mmCIF file of C-alpha atoms in Angstrom:
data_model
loop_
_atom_site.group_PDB
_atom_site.id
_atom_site.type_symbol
_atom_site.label_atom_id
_atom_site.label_comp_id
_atom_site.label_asym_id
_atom_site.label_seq_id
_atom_site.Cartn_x
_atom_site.Cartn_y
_atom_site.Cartn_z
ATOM 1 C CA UNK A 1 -29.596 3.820 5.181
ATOM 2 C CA UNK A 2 -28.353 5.032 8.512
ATOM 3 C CA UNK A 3 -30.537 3.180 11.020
ATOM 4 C CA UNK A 4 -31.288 5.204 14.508
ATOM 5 C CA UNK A 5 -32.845 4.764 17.571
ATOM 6 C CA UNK A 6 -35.985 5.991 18.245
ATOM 7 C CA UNK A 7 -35.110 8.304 20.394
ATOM 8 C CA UNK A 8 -31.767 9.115 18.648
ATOM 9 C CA UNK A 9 -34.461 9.792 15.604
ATOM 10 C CA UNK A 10 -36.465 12.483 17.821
ATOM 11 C CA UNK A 11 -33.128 14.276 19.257
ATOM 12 C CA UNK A 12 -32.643 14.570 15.361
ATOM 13 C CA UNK A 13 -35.778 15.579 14.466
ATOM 14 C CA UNK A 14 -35.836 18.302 17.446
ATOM 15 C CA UNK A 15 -32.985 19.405 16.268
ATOM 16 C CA UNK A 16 -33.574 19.762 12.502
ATOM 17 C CA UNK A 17 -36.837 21.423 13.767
ATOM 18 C CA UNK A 18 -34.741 24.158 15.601
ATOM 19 C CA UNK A 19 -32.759 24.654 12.820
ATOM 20 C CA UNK A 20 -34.861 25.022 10.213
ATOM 21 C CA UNK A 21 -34.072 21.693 8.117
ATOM 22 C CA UNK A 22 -35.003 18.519 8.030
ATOM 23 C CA UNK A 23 -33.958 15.006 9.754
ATOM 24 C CA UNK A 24 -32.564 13.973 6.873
ATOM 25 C CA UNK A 25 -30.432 17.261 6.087
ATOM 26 C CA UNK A 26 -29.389 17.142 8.918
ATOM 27 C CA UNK A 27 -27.983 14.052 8.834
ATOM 28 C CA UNK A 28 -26.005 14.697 6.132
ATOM 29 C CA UNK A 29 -24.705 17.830 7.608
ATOM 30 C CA UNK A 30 -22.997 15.548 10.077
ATOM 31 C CA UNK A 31 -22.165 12.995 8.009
ATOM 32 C CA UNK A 32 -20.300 15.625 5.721
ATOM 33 C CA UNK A 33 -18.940 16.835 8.651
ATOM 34 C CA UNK A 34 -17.034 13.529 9.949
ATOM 35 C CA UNK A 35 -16.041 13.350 6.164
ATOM 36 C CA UNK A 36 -14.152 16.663 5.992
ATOM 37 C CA UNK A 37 -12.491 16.367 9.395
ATOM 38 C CA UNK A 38 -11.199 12.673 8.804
ATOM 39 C CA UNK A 39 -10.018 14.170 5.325
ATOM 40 C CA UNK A 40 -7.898 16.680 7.392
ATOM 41 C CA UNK A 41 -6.705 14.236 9.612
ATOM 42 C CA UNK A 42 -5.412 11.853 6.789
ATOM 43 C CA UNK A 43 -3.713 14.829 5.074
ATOM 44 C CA UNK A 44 -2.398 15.861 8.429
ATOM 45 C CA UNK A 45 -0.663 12.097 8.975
ATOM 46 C CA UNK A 46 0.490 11.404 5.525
ATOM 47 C CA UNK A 47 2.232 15.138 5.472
ATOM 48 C CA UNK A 48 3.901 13.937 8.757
ATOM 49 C CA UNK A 49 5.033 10.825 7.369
ATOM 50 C CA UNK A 50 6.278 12.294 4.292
ATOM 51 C CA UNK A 51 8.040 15.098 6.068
ATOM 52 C CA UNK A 52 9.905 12.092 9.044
ATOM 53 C CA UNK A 53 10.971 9.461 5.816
ATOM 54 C CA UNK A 54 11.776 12.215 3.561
ATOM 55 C CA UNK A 55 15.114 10.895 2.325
ATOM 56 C CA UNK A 56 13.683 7.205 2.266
ATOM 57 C CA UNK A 57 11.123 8.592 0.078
ATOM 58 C CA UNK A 58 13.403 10.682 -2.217
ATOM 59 C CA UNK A 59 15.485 7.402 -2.898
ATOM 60 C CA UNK A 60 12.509 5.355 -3.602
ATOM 61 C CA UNK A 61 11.695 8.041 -6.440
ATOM 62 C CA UNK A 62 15.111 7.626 -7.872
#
C-alpha cells in the first residue's frame, strides 16, 4: 500500500479525474514509470562498466 497525504491523495484524484482514470491507475502509471526509467538507467551503467573494464572482464571469462 502506498500511503499519501491527504492532499497528495486529492492532487491524484484531480488528476486521474482529468484524465479519465482512476487514483489508483494512476498510480500505477507512475509507479511503472519510475520502474522503466531506473531499468534504463541500470542498463545504461552496467553497459558503461562493461565497455571501461572490458579486458578485466574478458580475462575473468577465461
Amino acid at each position: 500500500m502506498i500511503r499519501l497525504s491527504e492532499s497528495e491523495w486529492a492532487e491524484l484524484a484531480d488528476l486521474a479525474d482529468a484524465t479519465g482514470g482512476t487514483p489508483e491507475e494512476r498510480a500505477l502509471d507512475a509507479v511503472r514509470g519510475c520502474l522503466r526509467q531506473e531499468r534504463a538507467r541500470v542498463a545504461e551503467e552496467a553497459g558503461r562498466l562493461a565497455s571501461r573494464h572490458a579486458a578485466l572482464l574478458k580475462r575473468l571469462g577465461e
